[in-house]
Structures are given as C-alpha cells and as structure tokens.
Amino acid sequence: MVQLAAFPKCFLDDIIVHKSMTLFDWIEKAGQLGVDGLEMHNLFFEGADEKYLEDVKEKCASFGLTIPMMCFSPDFTQSDLKKRLEELEKQKKAIDLTV
C-alpha cells in the first residue's frame, strides 16, 4: 500500500511569513485531504517546548496523520565562518525539534 504525505507549498507564506495560518490550521485543512501524513518544516513551529510539540502530535493523531518528514534548509555556503557556525546551531535545533 502506498502512503501519501502532504506539504503545504501553497500556504508557506501564510504559515511562515504572514503568520495568518497556524500549524494547527494547516493540520485541520490537511485532515480533510485523505492523506496519511504531513511533511513539516522547522519554521512552521511557534516553539519547541514539550507541551506545544505534544499538542502538535496530538492534533495530527486526531486526524490519523503521521509526520514522516521534517524539512530544514541550512545555508552552509556562507563564506563567513561565524555565519556558518550560526547555521550549524540552527541545524542542531532542527534536529532537536525533529526528535
């Protein structure tokens, strides 16, 4: 059986830039699509505290959705060492979020 996960490409600005759609709004919309899971991006999350993340997992589970993928796009092409190290710290936080 093939499983399908959705990524909210058309809502990226709403979720990340304008903040006019929350992650919970997206989960509810996706819950109506008949997909099996949701691909996430670290910038969708408003925080990383345990309660918030548990709420996200519970909301997904309430629609029978798994979270098979976490997107993160570090920029290690920075010529400045300090900026590359900042990207590395962001990468570590994204890994912690995924865990």
mmCIF file with all atom_site columns, C-alpha atoms in Angstrom:
data_model
loop_
_atom_site.group_PDB
_atom_site.id
_atom_site.type_symbol
_atom_site.label_atom_id
_atom_site.label_alt_id
_atom_site.label_comp_id
_atom_site.label_asym_id
_atom_site.label_entity_id
_atom_site.label_seq_id
_atom_site.pdbx_PDB_ins_code
_atom_site.Cartn_x
_atom_site.Cartn_y
_atom_site.Cartn_z
_atom_site.occupancy
_atom_site.B_iso_or_equiv
_atom_site.pdbx_formal_charge
_atom_site.auth_seq_id
_atom_site.auth_comp_id
_atom_site.auth_asym_id
_atom_site.auth_atom_id
_atom_site.pdbx_PDB_model_num
ATOM 1  C CA . MET A 1 1  ? 0.000  0.000  0.000  1.00 0.00 ? 1  MET A CA 1
ATOM 2  C CA . VAL A 1 2  ? 1.318  3.415  -0.990 1.00 0.00 ? 2  VAL A CA 1
ATOM 3  C CA . GLN A 1 3  ? 1.109  6.119  1.641  1.00 0.00 ? 3  GLN A CA 1
ATOM 4  C CA . LEU A 1 4  ? 0.911  9.793  0.826  1.00 0.00 ? 4  LEU A CA 1
ATOM 5  C CA . ALA A 1 5  ? 2.042  12.814 2.830  1.00 0.00 ? 5  ALA A CA 1
ATOM 6  C CA . ALA A 1 6  ? 1.199  16.447 2.091  1.00 0.00 ? 6  ALA A CA 1
ATOM 7  C CA . PHE A 1 7  ? 3.353  19.576 2.254  1.00 0.00 ? 7  PHE A CA 1
ATOM 8  C CA . PRO A 1 8  ? 1.613  22.984 2.321  1.00 0.00 ? 8  PRO A CA 1
ATOM 9  C CA . LYS A 1 9  ? 3.595  24.611 -0.503 1.00 0.00 ? 9  LYS A CA 1
ATOM 10 C CA . CYS A 1 10 ? 0.724  26.961 -1.372 1.00 0.00 ? 10 CYS A CA 1
ATOM 11 C CA . PHE A 1 11 ? 0.433  28.058 2.279  1.00 0.00 ? 11 PHE A CA 1
ATOM 12 C CA . LEU A 1 12 ? 4.121  28.654 3.062  1.00 0.00 ? 12 LEU A CA 1
ATOM 13 C CA . ASP A 1 13 ? 3.810  32.441 3.130  1.00 0.00 ? 13 ASP A CA 1
ATOM 14 C CA . ASP A 1 14 ? 0.634  32.219 5.219  1.00 0.00 ? 14 ASP A CA 1
ATOM 15 C CA . ILE A 1 15 ? 2.286  29.955 7.781  1.00 0.00 ? 15 ILE A CA 1
ATOM 16 C CA . ILE A 1 16 ? 5.854  31.280 7.831  1.00 0.00 ? 16 ILE A CA 1
ATOM 17 C CA . VAL A 1 17 ? 5.836  34.892 6.630  1.00 0.00 ? 17 VAL A CA 1
ATOM 18 C CA . HIS A 1 18 ? 2.419  36.422 7.325  1.00 0.00 ? 18 HIS A CA 1
ATOM 19 C CA . LYS A 1 19 ? 1.505  34.128 10.231 1.00 0.00 ? 19 LYS A CA 1
ATOM 20 C CA . SER A 1 20 ? -2.103 34.252 9.018  1.00 0.00 ? 20 SER A CA 1
ATOM 21 C CA . MET A 1 21 ? -2.346 30.455 9.274  1.00 0.00 ? 21 MET A CA 1
ATOM 22 C CA . THR A 1 22 ? -1.124 28.455 12.237 1.00 0.00 ? 22 THR A CA 1
ATOM 23 C CA . LEU A 1 23 ? 0.327  24.994 12.114 1.00 0.00 ? 23 LEU A CA 1
ATOM 24 C CA . PHE A 1 24 ? -2.875 23.798 13.761 1.00 0.00 ? 24 PHE A CA 1
ATOM 25 C CA . ASP A 1 25 ? -4.940 25.441 10.976 1.00 0.00 ? 25 ASP A CA 1
ATOM 26 C CA . TRP A 1 26 ? -2.836 23.577 8.398  1.00 0.00 ? 26 TRP A CA 1
ATOM 27 C CA . ILE A 1 27 ? -3.242 20.272 10.231 1.00 0.00 ? 27 ILE A CA 1
ATOM 28 C CA . GLU A 1 28 ? -7.026 20.725 10.213 1.00 0.00 ? 28 GLU A CA 1
ATOM 29 C CA . LYS A 1 29 ? -7.069 21.532 6.476  1.00 0.00 ? 29 LYS A CA 1
ATOM 30 C CA . ALA A 1 30 ? -4.803 18.585 5.737  1.00 0.00 ? 30 ALA A CA 1
ATOM 31 C CA . GLY A 1 31 ? -7.007 16.337 7.836  1.00 0.00 ? 31 GLY A CA 1
ATOM 32 C CA . GLN A 1 32 ? -9.673 16.750 5.152  1.00 0.00 ? 32 GLN A CA 1
ATOM 33 C CA . LEU A 1 33 ? -7.389 15.726 2.266  1.00 0.00 ? 33 LEU A CA 1
ATOM 34 C CA . GLY A 1 34 ? -7.370 11.991 2.844  1.00 0.00 ? 34 GLY A CA 1
ATOM 35 C CA . VAL A 1 35 ? -3.580 11.817 3.125  1.00 0.00 ? 35 VAL A CA 1
ATOM 36 C CA . ASP A 1 36 ? -1.642 9.649  5.565  1.00 0.00 ? 36 ASP A CA 1
ATOM 37 C CA . GLY A 1 37 ? 0.821  12.197 6.865  1.00 0.00 ? 37 GLY A CA 1
ATOM 38 C CA . LEU A 1 38 ? 2.186  15.716 6.859  1.00 0.00 ? 38 LEU A CA 1
ATOM 39 C CA . GLU A 1 39 ? 5.640  16.854 5.872  1.00 0.00 ? 39 GLU A CA 1
ATOM 40 C CA . MET A 1 40 ? 6.747  19.567 8.253  1.00 0.00 ? 40 MET A CA 1
ATOM 41 C CA . HIS A 1 41 ? 9.230  22.436 8.104  1.00 0.00 ? 41 HIS A CA 1
ATOM 42 C CA . ASN A 1 42 ? 11.004 23.718 11.187 1.00 0.00 ? 42 ASN A CA 1
ATOM 43 C CA . LEU A 1 43 ? 9.680  27.236 10.518 1.00 0.00 ? 43 LEU A CA 1
ATOM 44 C CA . PHE A 1 44 ? 6.067  26.025 10.890 1.00 0.00 ? 44 PHE A CA 1
ATOM 45 C CA . PHE A 1 45 ? 6.568  25.624 14.628 1.00 0.00 ? 45 PHE A CA 1
ATOM 46 C CA . GLU A 1 46 ? 5.864  28.514 17.009 1.00 0.00 ? 46 GLU A CA 1
ATOM 47 C CA . GLY A 1 47 ? 8.021  26.945 19.684 1.00 0.00 ? 47 GLY A CA 1
ATOM 48 C CA . ALA A 1 48 ? 9.825  23.835 20.794 1.00 0.00 ? 48 ALA A CA 1
ATOM 49 C CA . ASP A 1 49 ? 8.566  23.371 24.322 1.00 0.00 ? 49 ASP A CA 1
ATOM 50 C CA . GLU A 1 50 ? 7.304  19.933 25.232 1.00 0.00 ? 50 GLU A CA 1
ATOM 51 C CA . LYS A 1 51 ? 3.641  20.935 25.714 1.00 0.00 ? 51 LYS A CA 1
ATOM 52 C CA . TYR A 1 52 ? 3.404  22.691 22.348 1.00 0.00 ? 52 TYR A CA 1
ATOM 53 C CA . LEU A 1 53 ? 5.032  19.800 20.497 1.00 0.00 ? 53 LEU A CA 1
ATOM 54 C CA . GLU A 1 54 ? 2.769  17.302 22.247 1.00 0.00 ? 54 GLU A CA 1
ATOM 55 C CA . ASP A 1 55 ? -0.241 19.391 21.155 1.00 0.00 ? 55 ASP A CA 1
ATOM 56 C CA . VAL A 1 56 ? 1.006  19.268 17.546 1.00 0.00 ? 56 VAL A CA 1
ATOM 57 C CA . LYS A 1 57 ? 1.447  15.486 17.695 1.00 0.00 ? 57 LYS A CA 1
ATOM 58 C CA . GLU A 1 58 ? -1.989 15.036 19.273 1.00 0.00 ? 58 GLU A CA 1
ATOM 59 C CA . LYS A 1 59 ? -3.636 17.255 16.651 1.00 0.00 ? 59 LYS A CA 1
ATOM 60 C CA . CYS A 1 60 ? -2.043 15.195 13.866 1.00 0.00 ? 60 CYS A CA 1
ATOM 61 C CA . ALA A 1 61 ? -3.047 11.952 15.557 1.00 0.00 ? 61 ALA A CA 1
ATOM 62 C CA . SER A 1 62 ? -6.642 13.168 15.889 1.00 0.00 ? 62 SER A CA 1
ATOM 63 C CA . PHE A 1 63 ? -6.812 13.149 12.080 1.00 0.00 ? 63 PHE A CA 1
ATOM 64 C CA . GLY A 1 64 ? -4.843 9.908  11.759 1.00 0.00 ? 64 GLY A CA 1
ATOM 65 C CA . LEU A 1 65 ? -1.833 11.778 10.347 1.00 0.00 ? 65 LEU A CA 1
ATOM 66 C CA . THR A 1 66 ? 1.799  10.805 10.796 1.00 0.00 ? 66 THR A CA 1
ATOM 67 C CA . ILE A 1 67 ? 4.761  13.170 10.464 1.00 0.00 ? 67 ILE A CA 1
ATOM 68 C CA . PRO A 1 68 ? 7.148  11.303 8.139  1.00 0.00 ? 68 PRO A CA 1
ATOM 69 C CA . MET A 1 69 ? 9.410  14.211 7.215  1.00 0.00 ? 69 MET A CA 1
ATOM 70 C CA . MET A 1 70 ? 10.937 17.383 8.670  1.00 0.00 ? 70 MET A CA 1
ATOM 71 C CA . CYS A 1 71 ? 12.385 19.948 6.267  1.00 0.00 ? 71 CYS A CA 1
ATOM 72 C CA . PHE A 1 72 ? 15.214 22.272 7.188  1.00 0.00 ? 72 PHE A CA 1
ATOM 73 C CA . SER A 1 73 ? 17.461 24.218 4.848  1.00 0.00 ? 73 SER A CA 1
ATOM 74 C CA . PRO A 1 74 ? 20.738 25.312 6.390  1.00 0.00 ? 74 PRO A CA 1
ATOM 75 C CA . ASP A 1 75 ? 22.976 27.561 4.350  1.00 0.00 ? 75 ASP A CA 1
ATOM 76 C CA . PHE A 1 76 ? 26.493 26.229 4.760  1.00 0.00 ? 76 PHE A CA 1
ATOM 77 C CA . THR A 1 77 ? 27.653 28.150 1.690  1.00 0.00 ? 77 THR A CA 1
ATOM 78 C CA . GLN A 1 78 ? 28.245 31.259 3.799  1.00 0.00 ? 78 GLN A CA 1
ATOM 79 C CA . SER A 1 79 ? 31.837 32.429 3.354  1.00 0.00 ? 79 SER A CA 1
ATOM 80 C CA . ASP A 1 80 ? 31.874 33.908 6.858  1.00 0.00 ? 80 ASP A CA 1
ATOM 81 C CA . LEU A 1 81 ? 32.825 31.273 9.440  1.00 0.00 ? 81 LEU A CA 1
ATOM 82 C CA . LYS A 1 82 ? 30.637 32.865 12.115 1.00 0.00 ? 82 LYS A CA 1
ATOM 83 C CA . LYS A 1 83 ? 27.576 32.671 9.851  1.00 0.00 ? 83 LYS A CA 1
ATOM 84 C CA . ARG A 1 84 ? 28.314 29.016 9.018  1.00 0.00 ? 84 ARG A CA 1
ATOM 85 C CA . LEU A 1 85 ? 28.564 28.249 12.730 1.00 0.00 ? 85 LEU A CA 1
ATOM 86 C CA . GLU A 1 86 ? 25.219 30.005 13.283 1.00 0.00 ? 86 GLU A CA 1
ATOM 87 C CA . GLU A 1 87 ? 23.727 27.783 10.570 1.00 0.00 ? 87 GLU A CA 1
ATOM 88 C CA . LEU A 1 88 ? 25.181 24.752 12.329 1.00 0.00 ? 88 LEU A CA 1
ATOM 89 C CA . GLU A 1 89 ? 23.456 25.792 15.573 1.00 0.00 ? 89 GLU A CA 1
ATOM 90 C CA . LYS A 1 90 ? 20.173 26.192 13.683 1.00 0.00 ? 90 LYS A CA 1
ATOM 91 C CA . GLN A 1 91 ? 20.691 22.697 12.237 1.00 0.00 ? 91 GLN A CA 1
ATOM 92 C CA . LYS A 1 92 ? 21.189 21.273 15.743 1.00 0.00 ? 92 LYS A CA 1
ATOM 93 C CA . LYS A 1 93 ? 17.957 22.947 16.908 1.00 0.00 ? 93 LYS A CA 1
ATOM 94 C CA . ALA A 1 94 ? 16.103 21.496 13.920 1.00 0.00 ? 94 ALA A CA 1
ATOM 95 C CA . ILE A 1 95 ? 17.384 18.025 14.813 1.00 0.00 ? 95 ILE A CA 1
ATOM 96 C CA . ASP A 1 96 ? 16.234 18.518 18.422 1.00 0.00 ? 96 ASP A CA 1
ATOM 97 C CA . LEU A 1 97 ? 12.823 19.635 17.170 1.00 0.00 ? 97 LEU A CA 1
ATOM 98 C CA . THR A 1 98 ? 12.575 16.556 14.985 1.00 0.00 ? 98 THR A CA 1
ATOM 99 C CA . VAL A 1 99 ? 13.408 14.269 17.892 1.00 0.00 ? 99 VAL A CA 1
#
